[in-house]
Amino acid sequence: MQWLRDMWTKAGPGIPKDAPAKTGLALFADILAREWWEMVKLNILFILTSLFVVTLPAALAAMARVSVAFAEDRNTYILRDFLEAFRQYFWRAIAWGLALAGALAIGVHAIVTYAAGARGNLMLAAPLAIALVATAFLAVLACHLIVLMVMRDLPALRLLRLAALASVARPLPALAALSVNATLWLAHILFYPVSVFMPATVNFSLGMFAVAFGVHRAAVLVLDLPKAMRPHRRFIK
């Protein structure tokens, strides 16, 4: 049974220390090629731990924690790291999950309502556009918030401020990551039943990795801002 234990506990493959640094899509593809089996295991863990529904936010946070490790090219021990993050962020993830889910539900409801009314009244086109932008911003904010939460332990208000700042500073990578998620589920629908195993193998973990990879740079940027804004001390002899 050694092979079964090692499959869940051993570190993932590393990278040669002298290899040239990759960036952008090349780095995304390189990590995906190297960690694809770990992502399959991560996907299974997420499904198993989110079966009770109430544990879904904590499972998302745990998956985000491991995905950030993938994005930073750090060694990961899938089962250990996932379960530790699941316990650590359980209550915080539930609180933020309820708040963000409620806000997004309101945004989607506003979009549907104004879209239906705009068919007969063009005056509703303006509030429809506002609702679309606000809901998109909330989705981008949620991406930055979950990644920042698992990268650094921060008070709730500061976490929200940094997530909002990152969303304003670099919204396009988060939107691209959300597009990847939409493409994965669209492919699952279009190619069904051939794609029947996609959700069970890669959809969740690959989607979260796309989010973590996309917003990681903005998260690091806003986390480093307090250091960059500190005044330089002058030493008087």
mmCIF file with all atom_site columns, C-alpha atoms in Angstrom, residues 49-127:
data_model
loop_
_atom_site.group_PDB
_atom_site.id
_atom_site.type_symbol
_atom_site.label_atom_id
_atom_site.label_alt_id
_atom_site.label_comp_id
_atom_site.label_asym_id
_atom_site.label_entity_id
_atom_site.label_seq_id
_atom_site.pdbx_PDB_ins_code
_atom_site.Cartn_x
_atom_site.Cartn_y
_atom_site.Cartn_z
_atom_site.occupancy
_atom_site.B_iso_or_equiv
_atom_site.pdbx_formal_charge
_atom_site.auth_seq_id
_atom_site.auth_comp_id
_atom_site.auth_asym_id
_atom_site.auth_atom_id
_atom_site.pdbx_PDB_model_num
ATOM 1  C CA . THR A 1 49  ? -15.007 17.951 1.078   1.00 0.00 ? 49  THR A CA 1
ATOM 2  C CA . SER A 1 50  ? -17.757 20.068 -0.490  1.00 0.00 ? 50  SER A CA 1
ATOM 3  C CA . LEU A 1 51  ? -20.425 17.352 -0.553  1.00 0.00 ? 51  LEU A CA 1
ATOM 4  C CA . PHE A 1 52  ? -22.115 18.789 2.539   1.00 0.00 ? 52  PHE A CA 1
ATOM 5  C CA . VAL A 1 53  ? -22.585 22.171 0.754   1.00 0.00 ? 53  VAL A CA 1
ATOM 6  C CA . VAL A 1 54  ? -21.920 24.126 3.966   1.00 0.00 ? 54  VAL A CA 1
ATOM 7  C CA . THR A 1 55  ? -18.265 23.110 3.624   1.00 0.00 ? 55  THR A CA 1
ATOM 8  C CA . LEU A 1 56  ? -18.067 24.450 0.060   1.00 0.00 ? 56  LEU A CA 1
ATOM 9  C CA . PRO A 1 57  ? -16.462 27.828 0.969   1.00 0.00 ? 57  PRO A CA 1
ATOM 10 C CA . ALA A 1 58  ? -13.790 26.133 3.102   1.00 0.00 ? 58  ALA A CA 1
ATOM 11 C CA . ALA A 1 59  ? -13.109 23.637 0.316   1.00 0.00 ? 59  ALA A CA 1
ATOM 12 C CA . LEU A 1 60  ? -12.699 26.535 -2.133  1.00 0.00 ? 60  LEU A CA 1
ATOM 13 C CA . ALA A 1 61  ? -10.275 28.278 0.225   1.00 0.00 ? 61  ALA A CA 1
ATOM 14 C CA . ALA A 1 62  ? -8.252  25.091 0.701   1.00 0.00 ? 62  ALA A CA 1
ATOM 15 C CA . MET A 1 63  ? -8.119  24.579 -3.051  1.00 0.00 ? 63  MET A CA 1
ATOM 16 C CA . ALA A 1 64  ? -7.032  28.199 -3.493  1.00 0.00 ? 64  ALA A CA 1
ATOM 17 C CA . ARG A 1 65  ? -4.230  27.700 -0.938  1.00 0.00 ? 65  ARG A CA 1
ATOM 18 C CA . VAL A 1 66  ? -2.820  24.742 -2.868  1.00 0.00 ? 66  VAL A CA 1
ATOM 19 C CA . SER A 1 67  ? -3.319  26.549 -6.193  1.00 0.00 ? 67  SER A CA 1
ATOM 20 C CA . VAL A 1 68  ? -1.273  29.511 -4.930  1.00 0.00 ? 68  VAL A CA 1
ATOM 21 C CA . ALA A 1 69  ? 1.513   27.061 -4.074  1.00 0.00 ? 69  ALA A CA 1
ATOM 22 C CA . PHE A 1 70  ? 1.310   25.781 -7.655  1.00 0.00 ? 70  PHE A CA 1
ATOM 23 C CA . ALA A 1 71  ? 1.481   29.340 -8.991  1.00 0.00 ? 71  ALA A CA 1
ATOM 24 C CA . GLU A 1 72  ? 4.526   30.089 -6.830  1.00 0.00 ? 72  GLU A CA 1
ATOM 25 C CA . ASP A 1 73  ? 6.271   26.859 -7.900  1.00 0.00 ? 73  ASP A CA 1
ATOM 26 C CA . ARG A 1 74  ? 6.459   25.602 -4.313  1.00 0.00 ? 74  ARG A CA 1
ATOM 27 C CA . ASN A 1 75  ? 6.480   21.966 -3.320  1.00 0.00 ? 75  ASN A CA 1
ATOM 28 C CA . THR A 1 76  ? 3.055   20.803 -2.216  1.00 0.00 ? 76  THR A CA 1
ATOM 29 C CA . TYR A 1 77  ? 1.824   17.863 -0.180  1.00 0.00 ? 77  TYR A CA 1
ATOM 30 C CA . ILE A 1 78  ? -1.722  17.736 -1.502  1.00 0.00 ? 78  ILE A CA 1
ATOM 31 C CA . LEU A 1 79  ? -3.556  15.938 1.285   1.00 0.00 ? 79  LEU A CA 1
ATOM 32 C CA . ARG A 1 80  ? -1.719  17.622 4.168   1.00 0.00 ? 80  ARG A CA 1
ATOM 33 C CA . ASP A 1 81  ? -1.789  21.142 2.724   1.00 0.00 ? 81  ASP A CA 1
ATOM 34 C CA . PHE A 1 82  ? -5.424  20.882 1.674   1.00 0.00 ? 82  PHE A CA 1
ATOM 35 C CA . LEU A 1 83  ? -6.676  19.618 5.027   1.00 0.00 ? 83  LEU A CA 1
ATOM 36 C CA . GLU A 1 84  ? -4.630  22.181 6.981   1.00 0.00 ? 84  GLU A CA 1
ATOM 37 C CA . ALA A 1 85  ? -6.042  25.016 4.901   1.00 0.00 ? 85  ALA A CA 1
ATOM 38 C CA . PHE A 1 86  ? -9.543  23.549 5.155   1.00 0.00 ? 86  PHE A CA 1
ATOM 39 C CA . ARG A 1 87  ? -9.390  23.698 8.955   1.00 0.00 ? 87  ARG A CA 1
ATOM 40 C CA . GLN A 1 88  ? -7.589  27.047 9.107   1.00 0.00 ? 88  GLN A CA 1
ATOM 41 C CA . TYR A 1 89  ? -9.985  28.983 6.857   1.00 0.00 ? 89  TYR A CA 1
ATOM 42 C CA . PHE A 1 90  ? -13.220 27.138 7.637   1.00 0.00 ? 90  PHE A CA 1
ATOM 43 C CA . TRP A 1 91  ? -15.162 29.878 9.450   1.00 0.00 ? 91  TRP A CA 1
ATOM 44 C CA . ARG A 1 92  ? -13.619 32.814 7.582   1.00 0.00 ? 92  ARG A CA 1
ATOM 45 C CA . ALA A 1 93  ? -14.386 31.176 4.257   1.00 0.00 ? 93  ALA A CA 1
ATOM 46 C CA . ILE A 1 94  ? -18.009 30.566 5.257   1.00 0.00 ? 94  ILE A CA 1
ATOM 47 C CA . ALA A 1 95  ? -18.444 34.209 6.340   1.00 0.00 ? 95  ALA A CA 1
ATOM 48 C CA . TRP A 1 96  ? -16.890 35.636 3.180   1.00 0.00 ? 96  TRP A CA 1
ATOM 49 C CA . GLY A 1 97  ? -18.678 33.055 1.034   1.00 0.00 ? 97  GLY A CA 1
ATOM 50 C CA . LEU A 1 98  ? -22.094 34.038 2.361   1.00 0.00 ? 98  LEU A CA 1
ATOM 51 C CA . ALA A 1 99  ? -21.345 37.753 1.961   1.00 0.00 ? 99  ALA A CA 1
ATOM 52 C CA . LEU A 1 100 ? -20.004 37.450 -1.588  1.00 0.00 ? 100 LEU A CA 1
ATOM 53 C CA . ALA A 1 101 ? -22.671 34.968 -2.677  1.00 0.00 ? 101 ALA A CA 1
ATOM 54 C CA . GLY A 1 102 ? -25.374 37.320 -1.397  1.00 0.00 ? 102 GLY A CA 1
ATOM 55 C CA . ALA A 1 103 ? -23.854 40.310 -3.176  1.00 0.00 ? 103 ALA A CA 1
ATOM 56 C CA . LEU A 1 104 ? -23.462 38.386 -6.441  1.00 0.00 ? 104 LEU A CA 1
ATOM 57 C CA . ALA A 1 105 ? -27.027 37.090 -6.178  1.00 0.00 ? 105 ALA A CA 1
ATOM 58 C CA . ILE A 1 106 ? -28.295 40.654 -5.832  1.00 0.00 ? 106 ILE A CA 1
ATOM 59 C CA . GLY A 1 107 ? -26.196 41.694 -8.830  1.00 0.00 ? 107 GLY A CA 1
ATOM 60 C CA . VAL A 1 108 ? -27.461 38.849 -11.002 1.00 0.00 ? 108 VAL A CA 1
ATOM 61 C CA . HIS A 1 109 ? -31.048 39.541 -9.948  1.00 0.00 ? 109 HIS A CA 1
ATOM 62 C CA . ALA A 1 110 ? -30.619 43.213 -10.883 1.00 0.00 ? 110 ALA A CA 1
ATOM 63 C CA . ILE A 1 111 ? -29.189 42.255 -14.288 1.00 0.00 ? 111 ILE A CA 1
ATOM 64 C CA . VAL A 1 112 ? -32.095 39.904 -15.044 1.00 0.00 ? 112 VAL A CA 1
ATOM 65 C CA . THR A 1 113 ? -34.676 42.445 -13.871 1.00 0.00 ? 113 THR A CA 1
ATOM 66 C CA . TYR A 1 114 ? -33.241 45.397 -15.803 1.00 0.00 ? 114 TYR A CA 1
ATOM 67 C CA . ALA A 1 115 ? -32.630 43.259 -18.904 1.00 0.00 ? 115 ALA A CA 1
ATOM 68 C CA . ALA A 1 116 ? -36.269 42.208 -18.943 1.00 0.00 ? 116 ALA A CA 1
ATOM 69 C CA . GLY A 1 117 ? -37.441 45.803 -18.455 1.00 0.00 ? 117 GLY A CA 1
ATOM 70 C CA . ALA A 1 118 ? -35.004 47.268 -21.015 1.00 0.00 ? 118 ALA A CA 1
ATOM 71 C CA . ARG A 1 119 ? -36.788 45.426 -23.828 1.00 0.00 ? 119 ARG A CA 1
ATOM 72 C CA . GLY A 1 120 ? -39.723 47.796 -23.544 1.00 0.00 ? 120 GLY A CA 1
ATOM 73 C CA . ASN A 1 121 ? -38.051 50.800 -21.936 1.00 0.00 ? 121 ASN A CA 1
ATOM 74 C CA . LEU A 1 122 ? -34.681 52.013 -23.168 1.00 0.00 ? 122 LEU A CA 1
ATOM 75 C CA . MET A 1 123 ? -34.339 54.198 -20.065 1.00 0.00 ? 123 MET A CA 1
ATOM 76 C CA . LEU A 1 124 ? -33.445 51.015 -18.169 1.00 0.00 ? 124 LEU A CA 1
ATOM 77 C CA . ALA A 1 125 ? -30.373 50.433 -20.351 1.00 0.00 ? 125 ALA A CA 1
ATOM 78 C CA . ALA A 1 126 ? -28.271 52.688 -18.099 1.00 0.00 ? 126 ALA A CA 1
ATOM 79 C CA . PRO A 1 127 ? -29.052 50.852 -14.820 1.00 0.00 ? 127 PRO A CA 1
#
